[in-house]
Coordinates of C-alpha atoms in Angstrom, one line a residue:
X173 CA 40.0 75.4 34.5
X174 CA 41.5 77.5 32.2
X175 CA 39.2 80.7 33.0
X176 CA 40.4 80.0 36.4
X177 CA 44.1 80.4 35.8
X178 CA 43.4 83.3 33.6
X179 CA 41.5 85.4 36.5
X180 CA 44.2 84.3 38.7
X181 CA 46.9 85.9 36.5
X182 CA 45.0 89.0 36.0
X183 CA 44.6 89.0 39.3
X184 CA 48.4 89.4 39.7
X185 CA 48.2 93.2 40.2
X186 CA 45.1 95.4 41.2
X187 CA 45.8 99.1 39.9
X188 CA 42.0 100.2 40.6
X189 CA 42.9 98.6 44.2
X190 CA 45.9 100.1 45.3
X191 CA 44.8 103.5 43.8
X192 CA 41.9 103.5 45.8
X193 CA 43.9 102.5 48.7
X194 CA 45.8 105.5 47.7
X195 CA 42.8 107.7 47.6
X196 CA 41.5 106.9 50.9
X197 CA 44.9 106.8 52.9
X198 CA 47.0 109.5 51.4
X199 CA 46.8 111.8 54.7
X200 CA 47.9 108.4 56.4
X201 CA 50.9 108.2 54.5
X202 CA 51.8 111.8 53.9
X203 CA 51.5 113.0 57.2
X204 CA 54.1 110.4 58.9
X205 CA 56.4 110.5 55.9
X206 CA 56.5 114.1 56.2
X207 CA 57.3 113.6 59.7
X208 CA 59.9 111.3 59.6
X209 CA 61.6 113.2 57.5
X210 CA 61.4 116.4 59.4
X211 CA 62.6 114.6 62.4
X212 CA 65.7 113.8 60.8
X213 CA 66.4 116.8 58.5
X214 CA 65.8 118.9 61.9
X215 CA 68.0 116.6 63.6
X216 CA 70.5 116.7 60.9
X217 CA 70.4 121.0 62.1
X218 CA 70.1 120.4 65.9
X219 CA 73.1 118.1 65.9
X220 CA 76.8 119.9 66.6
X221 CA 78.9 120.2 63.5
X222 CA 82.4 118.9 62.9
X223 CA 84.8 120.1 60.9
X224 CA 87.6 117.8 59.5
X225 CA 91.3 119.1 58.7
X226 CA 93.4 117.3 56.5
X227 CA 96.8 116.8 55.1
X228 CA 99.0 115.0 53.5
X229 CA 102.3 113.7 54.2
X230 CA 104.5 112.3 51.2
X231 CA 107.5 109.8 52.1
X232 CA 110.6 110.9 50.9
X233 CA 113.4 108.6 50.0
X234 CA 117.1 109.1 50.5
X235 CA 118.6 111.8 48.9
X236 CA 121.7 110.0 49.0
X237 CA 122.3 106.7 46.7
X238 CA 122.1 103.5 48.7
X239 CA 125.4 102.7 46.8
X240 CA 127.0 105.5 48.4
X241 CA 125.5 105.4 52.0
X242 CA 123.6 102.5 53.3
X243 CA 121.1 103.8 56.1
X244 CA 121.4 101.9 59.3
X245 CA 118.0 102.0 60.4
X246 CA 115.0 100.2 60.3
X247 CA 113.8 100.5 56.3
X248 CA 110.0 98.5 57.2
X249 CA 108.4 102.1 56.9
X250 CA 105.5 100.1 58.3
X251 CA 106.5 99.1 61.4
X252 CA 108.0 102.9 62.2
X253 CA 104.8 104.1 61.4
X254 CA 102.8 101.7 63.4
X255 CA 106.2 102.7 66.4
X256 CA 105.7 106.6 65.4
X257 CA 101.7 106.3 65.6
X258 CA 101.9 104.4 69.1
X259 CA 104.3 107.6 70.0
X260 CA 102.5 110.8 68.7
X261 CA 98.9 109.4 70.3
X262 CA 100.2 108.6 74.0
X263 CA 98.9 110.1 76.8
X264 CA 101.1 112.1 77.5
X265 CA 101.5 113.8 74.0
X266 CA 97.9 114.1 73.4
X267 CA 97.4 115.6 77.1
X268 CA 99.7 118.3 75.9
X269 CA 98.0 118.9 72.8
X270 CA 95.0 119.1 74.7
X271 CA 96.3 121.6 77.1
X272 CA 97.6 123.8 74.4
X273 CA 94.9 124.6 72.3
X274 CA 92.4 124.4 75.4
X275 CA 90.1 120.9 74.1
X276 CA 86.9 119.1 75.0
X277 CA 86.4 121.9 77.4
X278 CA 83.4 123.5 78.0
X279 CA 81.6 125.4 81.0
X280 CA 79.0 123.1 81.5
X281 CA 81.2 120.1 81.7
X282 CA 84.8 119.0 82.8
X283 CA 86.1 115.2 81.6
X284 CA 88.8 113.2 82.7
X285 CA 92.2 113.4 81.2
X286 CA 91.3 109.8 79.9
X287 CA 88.4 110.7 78.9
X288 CA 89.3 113.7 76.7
X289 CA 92.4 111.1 75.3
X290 CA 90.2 109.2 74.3
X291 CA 87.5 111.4 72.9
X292 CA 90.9 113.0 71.0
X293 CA 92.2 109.3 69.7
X294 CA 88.8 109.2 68.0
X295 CA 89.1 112.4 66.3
X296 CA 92.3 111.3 64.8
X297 CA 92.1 109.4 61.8
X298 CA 96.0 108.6 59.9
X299 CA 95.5 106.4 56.7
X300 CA 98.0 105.3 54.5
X301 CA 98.3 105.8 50.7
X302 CA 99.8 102.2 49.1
X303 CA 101.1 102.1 45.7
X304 CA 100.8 99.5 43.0
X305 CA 103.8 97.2 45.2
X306 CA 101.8 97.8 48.5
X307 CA 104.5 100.3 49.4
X308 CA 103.8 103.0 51.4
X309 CA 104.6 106.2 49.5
X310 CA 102.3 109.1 51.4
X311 CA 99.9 109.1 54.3
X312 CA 96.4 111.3 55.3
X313 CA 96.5 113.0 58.5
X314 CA 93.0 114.4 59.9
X315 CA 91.3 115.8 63.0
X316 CA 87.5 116.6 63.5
X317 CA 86.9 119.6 65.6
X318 CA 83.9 121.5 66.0
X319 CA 85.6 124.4 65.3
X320 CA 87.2 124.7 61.8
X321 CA 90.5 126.6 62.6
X322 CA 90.8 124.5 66.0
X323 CA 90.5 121.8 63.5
X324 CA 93.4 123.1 61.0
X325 CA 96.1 124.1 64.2
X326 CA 95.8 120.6 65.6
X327 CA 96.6 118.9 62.1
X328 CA 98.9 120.7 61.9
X329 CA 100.2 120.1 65.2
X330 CA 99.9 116.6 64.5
X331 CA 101.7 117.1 61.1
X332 CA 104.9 118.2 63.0
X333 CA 105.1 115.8 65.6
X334 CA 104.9 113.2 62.7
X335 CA 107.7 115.1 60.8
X336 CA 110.1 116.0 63.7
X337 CA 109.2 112.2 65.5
X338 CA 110.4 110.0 62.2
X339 CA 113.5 112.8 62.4
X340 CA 114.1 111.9 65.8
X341 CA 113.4 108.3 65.8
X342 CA 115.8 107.8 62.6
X343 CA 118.7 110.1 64.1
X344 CA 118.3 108.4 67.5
X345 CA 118.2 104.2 66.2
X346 CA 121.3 105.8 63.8
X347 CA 123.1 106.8 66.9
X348 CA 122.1 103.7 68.5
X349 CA 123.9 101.2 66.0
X350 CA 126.5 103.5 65.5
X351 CA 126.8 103.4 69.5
X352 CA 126.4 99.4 69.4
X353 CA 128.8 99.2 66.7
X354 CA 131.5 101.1 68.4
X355 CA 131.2 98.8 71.6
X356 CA 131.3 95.9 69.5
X357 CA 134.4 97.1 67.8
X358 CA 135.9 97.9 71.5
X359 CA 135.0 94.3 72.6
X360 CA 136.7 92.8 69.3
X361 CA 139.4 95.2 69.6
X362 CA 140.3 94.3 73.7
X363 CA 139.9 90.4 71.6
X364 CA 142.4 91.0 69.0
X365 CA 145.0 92.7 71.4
X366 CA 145.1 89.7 73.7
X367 CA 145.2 87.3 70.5
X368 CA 148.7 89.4 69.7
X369 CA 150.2 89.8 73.1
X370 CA 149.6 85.3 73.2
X371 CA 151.1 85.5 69.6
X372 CA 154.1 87.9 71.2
X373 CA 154.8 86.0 74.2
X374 CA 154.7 82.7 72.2
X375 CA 157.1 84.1 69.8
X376 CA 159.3 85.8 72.3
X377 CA 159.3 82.1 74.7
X378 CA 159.8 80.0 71.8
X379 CA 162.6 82.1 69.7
X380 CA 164.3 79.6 67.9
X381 CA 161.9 77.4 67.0
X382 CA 159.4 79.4 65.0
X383 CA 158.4 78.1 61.2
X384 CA 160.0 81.4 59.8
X385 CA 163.0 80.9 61.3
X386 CA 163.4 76.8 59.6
X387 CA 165.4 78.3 56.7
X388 CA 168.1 80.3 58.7
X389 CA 168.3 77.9 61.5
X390 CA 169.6 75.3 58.3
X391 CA 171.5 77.8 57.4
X392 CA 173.3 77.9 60.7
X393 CA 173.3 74.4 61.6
X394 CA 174.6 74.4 58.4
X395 CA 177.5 76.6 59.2
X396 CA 177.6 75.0 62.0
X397 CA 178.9 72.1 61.1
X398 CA 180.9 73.1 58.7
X399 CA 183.0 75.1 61.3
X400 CA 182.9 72.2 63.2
X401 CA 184.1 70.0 60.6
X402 CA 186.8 72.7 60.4
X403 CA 187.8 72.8 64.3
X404 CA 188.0 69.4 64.1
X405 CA 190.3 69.3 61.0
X406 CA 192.3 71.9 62.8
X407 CA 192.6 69.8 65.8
X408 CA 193.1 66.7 64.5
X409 CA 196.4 68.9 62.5
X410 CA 197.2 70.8 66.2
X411 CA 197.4 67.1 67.8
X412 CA 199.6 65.7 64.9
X413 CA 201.8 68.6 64.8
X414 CA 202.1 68.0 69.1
X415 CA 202.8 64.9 68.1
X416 CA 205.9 66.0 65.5
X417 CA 207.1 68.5 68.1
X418 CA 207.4 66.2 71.0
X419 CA 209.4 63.9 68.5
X420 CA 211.6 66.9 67.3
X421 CA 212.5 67.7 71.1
X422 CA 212.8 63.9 72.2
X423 CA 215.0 63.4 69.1
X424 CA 216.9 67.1 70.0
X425 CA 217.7 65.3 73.6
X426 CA 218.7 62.4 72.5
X427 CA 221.1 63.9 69.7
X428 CA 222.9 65.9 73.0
X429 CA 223.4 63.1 74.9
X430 CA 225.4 61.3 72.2
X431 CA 228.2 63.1 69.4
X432 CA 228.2 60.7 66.5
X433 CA 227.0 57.7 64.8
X434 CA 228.5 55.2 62.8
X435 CA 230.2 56.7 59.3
X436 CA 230.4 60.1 61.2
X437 CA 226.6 60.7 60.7
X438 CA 224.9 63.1 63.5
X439 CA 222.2 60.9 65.4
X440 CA 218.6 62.4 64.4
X441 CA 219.7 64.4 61.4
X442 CA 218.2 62.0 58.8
X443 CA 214.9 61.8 61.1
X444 CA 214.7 65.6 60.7
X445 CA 215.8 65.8 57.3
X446 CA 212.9 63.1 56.5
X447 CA 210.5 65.0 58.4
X448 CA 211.5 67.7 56.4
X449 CA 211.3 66.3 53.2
X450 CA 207.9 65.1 54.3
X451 CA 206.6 68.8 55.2
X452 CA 207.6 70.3 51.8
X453 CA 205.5 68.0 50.4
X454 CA 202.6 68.9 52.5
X455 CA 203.5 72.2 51.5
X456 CA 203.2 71.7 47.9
X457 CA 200.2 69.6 47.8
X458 CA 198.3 72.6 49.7
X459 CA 199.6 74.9 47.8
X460 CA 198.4 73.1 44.5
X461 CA 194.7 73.9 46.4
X462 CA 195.0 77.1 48.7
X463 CA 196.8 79.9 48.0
X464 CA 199.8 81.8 50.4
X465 CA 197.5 83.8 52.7
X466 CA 195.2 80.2 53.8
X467 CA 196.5 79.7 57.2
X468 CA 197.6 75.8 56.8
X469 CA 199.8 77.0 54.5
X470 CA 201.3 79.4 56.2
X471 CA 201.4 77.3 59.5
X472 CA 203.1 74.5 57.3
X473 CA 205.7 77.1 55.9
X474 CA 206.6 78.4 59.7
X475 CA 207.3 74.8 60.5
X476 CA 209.2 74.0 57.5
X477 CA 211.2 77.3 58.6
X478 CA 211.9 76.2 62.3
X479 CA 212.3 72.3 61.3
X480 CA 215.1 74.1 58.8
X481 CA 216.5 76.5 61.4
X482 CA 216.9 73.5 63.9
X483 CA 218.9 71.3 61.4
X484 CA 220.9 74.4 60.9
X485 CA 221.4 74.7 64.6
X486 CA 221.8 70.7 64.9
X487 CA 224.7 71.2 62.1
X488 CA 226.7 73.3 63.7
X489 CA 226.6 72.5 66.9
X490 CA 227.8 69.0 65.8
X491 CA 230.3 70.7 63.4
X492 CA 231.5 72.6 66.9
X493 CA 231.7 69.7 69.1
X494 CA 234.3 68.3 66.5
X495 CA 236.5 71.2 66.1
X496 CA 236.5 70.9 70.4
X497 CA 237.2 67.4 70.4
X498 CA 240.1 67.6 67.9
X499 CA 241.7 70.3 69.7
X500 CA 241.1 68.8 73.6
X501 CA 239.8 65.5 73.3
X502 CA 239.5 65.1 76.9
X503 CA 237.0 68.2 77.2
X504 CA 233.7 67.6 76.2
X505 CA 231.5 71.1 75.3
X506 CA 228.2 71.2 75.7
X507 CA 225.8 70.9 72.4
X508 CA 223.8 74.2 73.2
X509 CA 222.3 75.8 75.9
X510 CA 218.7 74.7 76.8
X511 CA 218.2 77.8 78.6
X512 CA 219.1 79.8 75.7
X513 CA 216.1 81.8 73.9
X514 CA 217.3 81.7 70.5
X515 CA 218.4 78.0 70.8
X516 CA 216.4 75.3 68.8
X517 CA 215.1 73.4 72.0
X518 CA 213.5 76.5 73.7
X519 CA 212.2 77.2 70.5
X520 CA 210.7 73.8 70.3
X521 CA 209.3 73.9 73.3
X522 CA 207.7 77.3 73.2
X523 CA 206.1 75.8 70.3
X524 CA 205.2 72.6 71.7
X525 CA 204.0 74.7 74.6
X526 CA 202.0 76.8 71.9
X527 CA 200.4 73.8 70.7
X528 CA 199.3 72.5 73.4
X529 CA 197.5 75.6 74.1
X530 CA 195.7 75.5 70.2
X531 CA 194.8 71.7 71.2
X532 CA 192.6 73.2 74.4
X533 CA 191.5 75.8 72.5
X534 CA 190.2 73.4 69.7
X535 CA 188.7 71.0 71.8
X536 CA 186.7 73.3 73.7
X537 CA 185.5 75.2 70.2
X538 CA 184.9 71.9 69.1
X539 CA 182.8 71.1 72.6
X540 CA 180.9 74.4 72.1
X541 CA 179.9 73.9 68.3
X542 CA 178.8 70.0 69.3
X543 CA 176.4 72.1 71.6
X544 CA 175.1 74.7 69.4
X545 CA 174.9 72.0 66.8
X546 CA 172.7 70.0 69.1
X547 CA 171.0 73.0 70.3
X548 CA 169.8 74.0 66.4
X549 CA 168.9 70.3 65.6
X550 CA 166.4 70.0 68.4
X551 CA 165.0 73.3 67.2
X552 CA 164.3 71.9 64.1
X553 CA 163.0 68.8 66.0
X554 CA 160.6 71.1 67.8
X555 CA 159.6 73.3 64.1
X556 CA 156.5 70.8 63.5
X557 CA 155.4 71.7 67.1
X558 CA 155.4 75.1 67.3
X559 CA 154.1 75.4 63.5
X560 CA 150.8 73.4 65.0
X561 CA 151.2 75.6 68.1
X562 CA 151.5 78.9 66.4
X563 CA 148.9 77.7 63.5
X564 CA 146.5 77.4 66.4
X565 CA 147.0 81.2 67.9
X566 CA 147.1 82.6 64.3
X567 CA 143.8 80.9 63.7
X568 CA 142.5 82.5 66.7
X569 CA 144.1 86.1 65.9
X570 CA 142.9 86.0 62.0
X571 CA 139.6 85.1 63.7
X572 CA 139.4 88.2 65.9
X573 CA 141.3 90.7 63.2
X574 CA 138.8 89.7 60.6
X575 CA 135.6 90.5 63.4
X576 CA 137.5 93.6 64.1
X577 CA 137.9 94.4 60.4
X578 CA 134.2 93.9 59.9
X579 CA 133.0 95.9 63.0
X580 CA 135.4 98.5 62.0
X581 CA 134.0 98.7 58.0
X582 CA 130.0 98.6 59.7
X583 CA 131.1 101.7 62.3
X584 CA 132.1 104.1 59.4
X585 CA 129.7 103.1 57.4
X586 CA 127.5 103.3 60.6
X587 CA 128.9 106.8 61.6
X588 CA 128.0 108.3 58.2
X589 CA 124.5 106.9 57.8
X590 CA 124.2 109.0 61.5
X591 CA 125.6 112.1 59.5
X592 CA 123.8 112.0 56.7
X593 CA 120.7 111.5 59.2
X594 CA 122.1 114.5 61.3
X595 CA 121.9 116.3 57.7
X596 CA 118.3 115.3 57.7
X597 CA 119.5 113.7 54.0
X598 CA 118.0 110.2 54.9
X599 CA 114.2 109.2 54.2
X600 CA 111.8 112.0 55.4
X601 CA 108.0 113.1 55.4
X602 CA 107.6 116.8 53.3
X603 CA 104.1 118.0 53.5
X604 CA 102.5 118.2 49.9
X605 CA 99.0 119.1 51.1
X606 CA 99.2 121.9 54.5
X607 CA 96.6 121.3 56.6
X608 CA 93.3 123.0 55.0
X609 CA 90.6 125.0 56.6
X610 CA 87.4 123.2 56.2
X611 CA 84.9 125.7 55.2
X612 CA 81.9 122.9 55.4
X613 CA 81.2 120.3 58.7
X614 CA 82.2 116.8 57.7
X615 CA 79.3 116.1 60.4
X616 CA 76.7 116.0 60.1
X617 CA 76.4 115.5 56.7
X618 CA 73.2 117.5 56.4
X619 CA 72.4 116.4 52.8
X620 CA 73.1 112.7 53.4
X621 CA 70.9 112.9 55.9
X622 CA 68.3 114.8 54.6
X623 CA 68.3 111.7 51.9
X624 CA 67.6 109.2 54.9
X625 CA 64.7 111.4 56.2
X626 CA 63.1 110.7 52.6
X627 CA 63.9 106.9 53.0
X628 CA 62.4 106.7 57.1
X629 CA 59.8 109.1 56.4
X630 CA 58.5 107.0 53.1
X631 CA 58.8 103.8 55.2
X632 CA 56.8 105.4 57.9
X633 CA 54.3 106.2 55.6
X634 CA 54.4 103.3 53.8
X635 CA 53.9 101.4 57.6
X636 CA 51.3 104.1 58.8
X637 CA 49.2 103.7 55.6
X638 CA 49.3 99.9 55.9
X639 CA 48.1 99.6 59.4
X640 CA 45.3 101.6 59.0
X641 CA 44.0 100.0 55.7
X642 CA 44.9 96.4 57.2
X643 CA 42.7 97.2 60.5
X644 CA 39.6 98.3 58.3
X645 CA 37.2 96.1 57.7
X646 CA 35.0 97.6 55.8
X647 CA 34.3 97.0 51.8
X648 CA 35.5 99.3 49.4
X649 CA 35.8 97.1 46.4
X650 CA 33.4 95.5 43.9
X651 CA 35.2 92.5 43.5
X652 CA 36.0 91.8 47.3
X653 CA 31.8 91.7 47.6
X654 CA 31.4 89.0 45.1
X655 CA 34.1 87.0 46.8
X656 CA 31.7 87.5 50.3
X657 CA 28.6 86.9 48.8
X658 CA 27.5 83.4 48.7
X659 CA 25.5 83.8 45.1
X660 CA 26.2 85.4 41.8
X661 CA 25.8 89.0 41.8
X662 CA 22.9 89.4 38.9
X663 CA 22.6 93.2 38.6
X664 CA 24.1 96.6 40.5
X665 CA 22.6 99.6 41.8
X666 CA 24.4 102.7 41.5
X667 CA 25.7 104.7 44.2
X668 CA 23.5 107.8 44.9
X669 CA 25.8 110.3 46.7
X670 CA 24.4 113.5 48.3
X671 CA 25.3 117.1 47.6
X672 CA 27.5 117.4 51.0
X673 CA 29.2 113.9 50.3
X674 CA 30.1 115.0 47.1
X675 CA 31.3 118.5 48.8
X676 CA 33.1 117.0 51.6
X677 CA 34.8 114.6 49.4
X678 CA 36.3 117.6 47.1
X679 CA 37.4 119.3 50.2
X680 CA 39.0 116.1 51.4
X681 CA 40.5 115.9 47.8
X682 CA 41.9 119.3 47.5
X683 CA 43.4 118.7 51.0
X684 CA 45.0 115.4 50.1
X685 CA 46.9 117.7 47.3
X686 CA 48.0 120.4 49.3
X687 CA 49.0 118.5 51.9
X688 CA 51.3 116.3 49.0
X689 CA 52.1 120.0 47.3
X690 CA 53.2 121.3 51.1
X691 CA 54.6 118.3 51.9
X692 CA 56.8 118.2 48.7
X693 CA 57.7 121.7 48.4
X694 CA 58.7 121.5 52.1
X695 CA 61.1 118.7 51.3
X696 CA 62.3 120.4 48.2
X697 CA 63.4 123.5 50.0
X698 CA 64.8 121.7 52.9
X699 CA 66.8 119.5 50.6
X700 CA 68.2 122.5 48.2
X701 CA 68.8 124.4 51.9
X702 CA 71.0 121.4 53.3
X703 CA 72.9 121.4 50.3
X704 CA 73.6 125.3 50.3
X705 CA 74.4 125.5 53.7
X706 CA 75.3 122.1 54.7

């Protein structure tokens, strides 16, 4: 049991095998490995080249602090690319690019417009340089031609439609929100004019009663009623003073209608001698409080000074009526003229007449004050009102000033982000790397490939080789007889080959190495050729 393992083991791998298999199958295996390999490194040489022109693009940021100017446009570099990509390869841009540099044109064929589009989108290739925060901070722009310097004027084509098309979109979504911004502003302006004419023609209807207005119109109810409080005073005086005068002239008739009274004593004197007495001391308790040029007091001393000029007048005309009577006691002489200017009853009744005209006068100053004093207090009844009122428009006008304000600050700052885009001092792609001239094809890669002919050719061979040794059924090996034979093997004979065996098998020898020698040399030199000159 053991032996057995042990020959199984050893048994593992055959070197005498596969080297004979080697020796009898070499021109099996070389031959289609050096074919394969040939087919591709030929291929590799038959096959158009293309030359690839690159550049690169670095992304600039704003030249001006953020601080300073805030750009107004989109700042997802990403999605402007993706936009500015989708732009640059339309149809219409690539058609013309096309057209100018005369592309996918050749005598022997004539494509579509679509079709060279979309032969020229797959020549393209844009790929994007990240940094360590998976911004984008630069960005590869290539195109395959078959012709290098074809290649290098359509990068950098390409190159300046990228450049001038981020320019342009920038400058143009600037202009756009500065555009949107100023009809915003126009909107909120028309908004906030309307708020102030309602505030205007609130103000202008309701003049009066406005909050502002609370502490003047206490103020003048305030005065108000302290000239009323006056007029009435004054009329309350005007009616007693009527009151006095139609006494003095009721007392002045009855004093001409009689001479004396008993003891000798004219009739009325004492009543106007009392009323005197009674004015002097309104006069000095007035002038204990007021001083000569307050109009009471002056009023009160013009009475004082016509009551004394009547008792004068009474005086002597009694005094004359005596001197008549004692010289003709039947003649009786008239007291005093009544139609007399400068005689005490004309005088009373111009002043009574005067009086009467204050007293009209008063009460309808009074009437009008009453008025404006009810006037101002329903004012102040309506000041809660139109505070809620004009609270409610102000709200509304505060509203719209402080959208205008807003819309106002984003326009300027709007209109010089636009500027400073205008002055191409906002983010912007700068060429590090001008397109290059590709002095070697990017395809085919001749070398590559001429490393794939090695690996096809070998598995060729490596097939080949196998199929022919697998579809053999002859015996080549000592150990493969004993495994067919039914008995032990006692003894061997030793092959016995003839002169022209032994010939023809150093001729097939010495072929087997130069056909490996060829074979290898051939790959050799093919290889260092695809290098040099691919």
């Amino acid at each position: 049991m053991v032996d057995d393992l042990e020959e199984k083991s050893s048994e593992g791998f055959d070197l005498p095998l596969y080297l004979g298999v080697v020796r009898r199958r070499h021109m099996q295996f070389l031959i289609p490995f050096f074919l394969g390999w040939a087919v591709v490194w030929g291929a590799s040489w038959v096959l158009p080249p293309r030359y690839e022109s690159s550049t690169l693009i670095l992304v600039e940021q704003p030249t001006m602090p953020k601080d300073y100017v805030t750009p107004n446009v989109n700042d997802d570099l990403q999605e402007r690319m993706q936009s500015i990509t989708q732009q640059i390869l339309s149809r219409t841009r690539l058609l013309r690019i096309i057209d100018q540099f005369n592309l996918y044109t050749t005598p022997r064929s004539q494509p579509s417009p679509d079709q060279k589009v979309d032969r020229m989108r797959k020549d393209i290739d844009i790929e994007t340089v990240r940094d360590a925060r998976n911004q984008i901070t630069a960005f590869n722009v290539s195109y395959s031609s078959r012709d290098p310097h074809v290649a290098q004027q359509v990068t950098s084509e390409l190159t300046n439609l990228f450049i001038n098309e981020n320019l342009e979109v920038r400058q143009q979504q600037s202009e756009d929100t500065t555009t949107f911004l100023e009809g915003q502003m126009e909107t909120a302006r028309k908004a906030l004019s309307d708020q102030e004419e309602k505030i205007r023609e609130f103000k202008g209807q309701h003049m009066g009663e406005l909050p502002t207005q609370v502490g003047s119109n206490l103020q003048i109810l305030a005065g108000l009623q302290s000239q009323l409080q006056a007029e009435e005073d004054a009329l309350n005086t005007a009616k007693q003073q009527r009151v006095y005068l139609e006494t003095l002239v009721n007392q002045y008739r009855s004093l001409q209608s009689s001479s004396k009274t008993e003891g000798g004593a004219p009739v009325g004197l004492p009543a106007v001698d009392g009323e005197l007495d009674k004015l002097k001391a309104q006069l000095a308790d007035l002038s204990s409080r007021y001083t000569d040029r307050h109009p009471d007091v002056r009023k009160l001393k013009e009475q004082i000074a016509t009551t004394e000029k009547m008792r004068d007048q009474i005086v002597a005309d009694l005094k004359a009526q005596a001197s008549a009577a004692q010289a003709d006691p039947s003649q009786t002489t008239p007291t005093s003229d009544s139609t007399d200017p400068s005689s005490p009853m004309a005088q009373l009744q111009g002043q009574l007449h005067a009086n009467r005209v204050e007293i009209a006068s008063r009460e309808r100053s009074v009437a009008d004050l009453k008025a404006k004093v009810v006037d101002y207090q329903a004012r102040l009844n309506q000041e809660p009102v139109r505070e809620q009122q004009l609270s409610d428009l102000t709200r509304g006008y505060e509203q719209s000033k402080e959208n205008y304000d807003n819309l106002l600050k984003k326009k300027n700052e709007s209109a010089m982000a636009t500027s400073m885009e205008l002055l191409e001092k906002g983010e912007r792609f700068r060429v590090i790397d001008p397109p290059s001239l590709p002095s070697r094809p990017d395809f085919p890669n001749r070398l590559k490939l001429c490393g794939m002919g090695l690996g096809i050719g070998l598995a060729l061979g490596v097939v080949v080789a196998g199929a022919f040794e697998f579809m053999d059924d002859r015996v080549y090996d000592e150990k493969q007889l004993q495994k067919l034979l039914p008995v032990a093997v006692i003894s061997e004979i030793p092959a016995i080959a003839a002169a022209t065996e032994e010939q023809s098998e150093r001729r097939r020898l010495w072929l087997g190495w130069a056909t490996a020698a060829f074979v290898s040399v051939t790959i050799l030199l093919g290889s260092a050729f695809s290098y040099l000159r691919g």
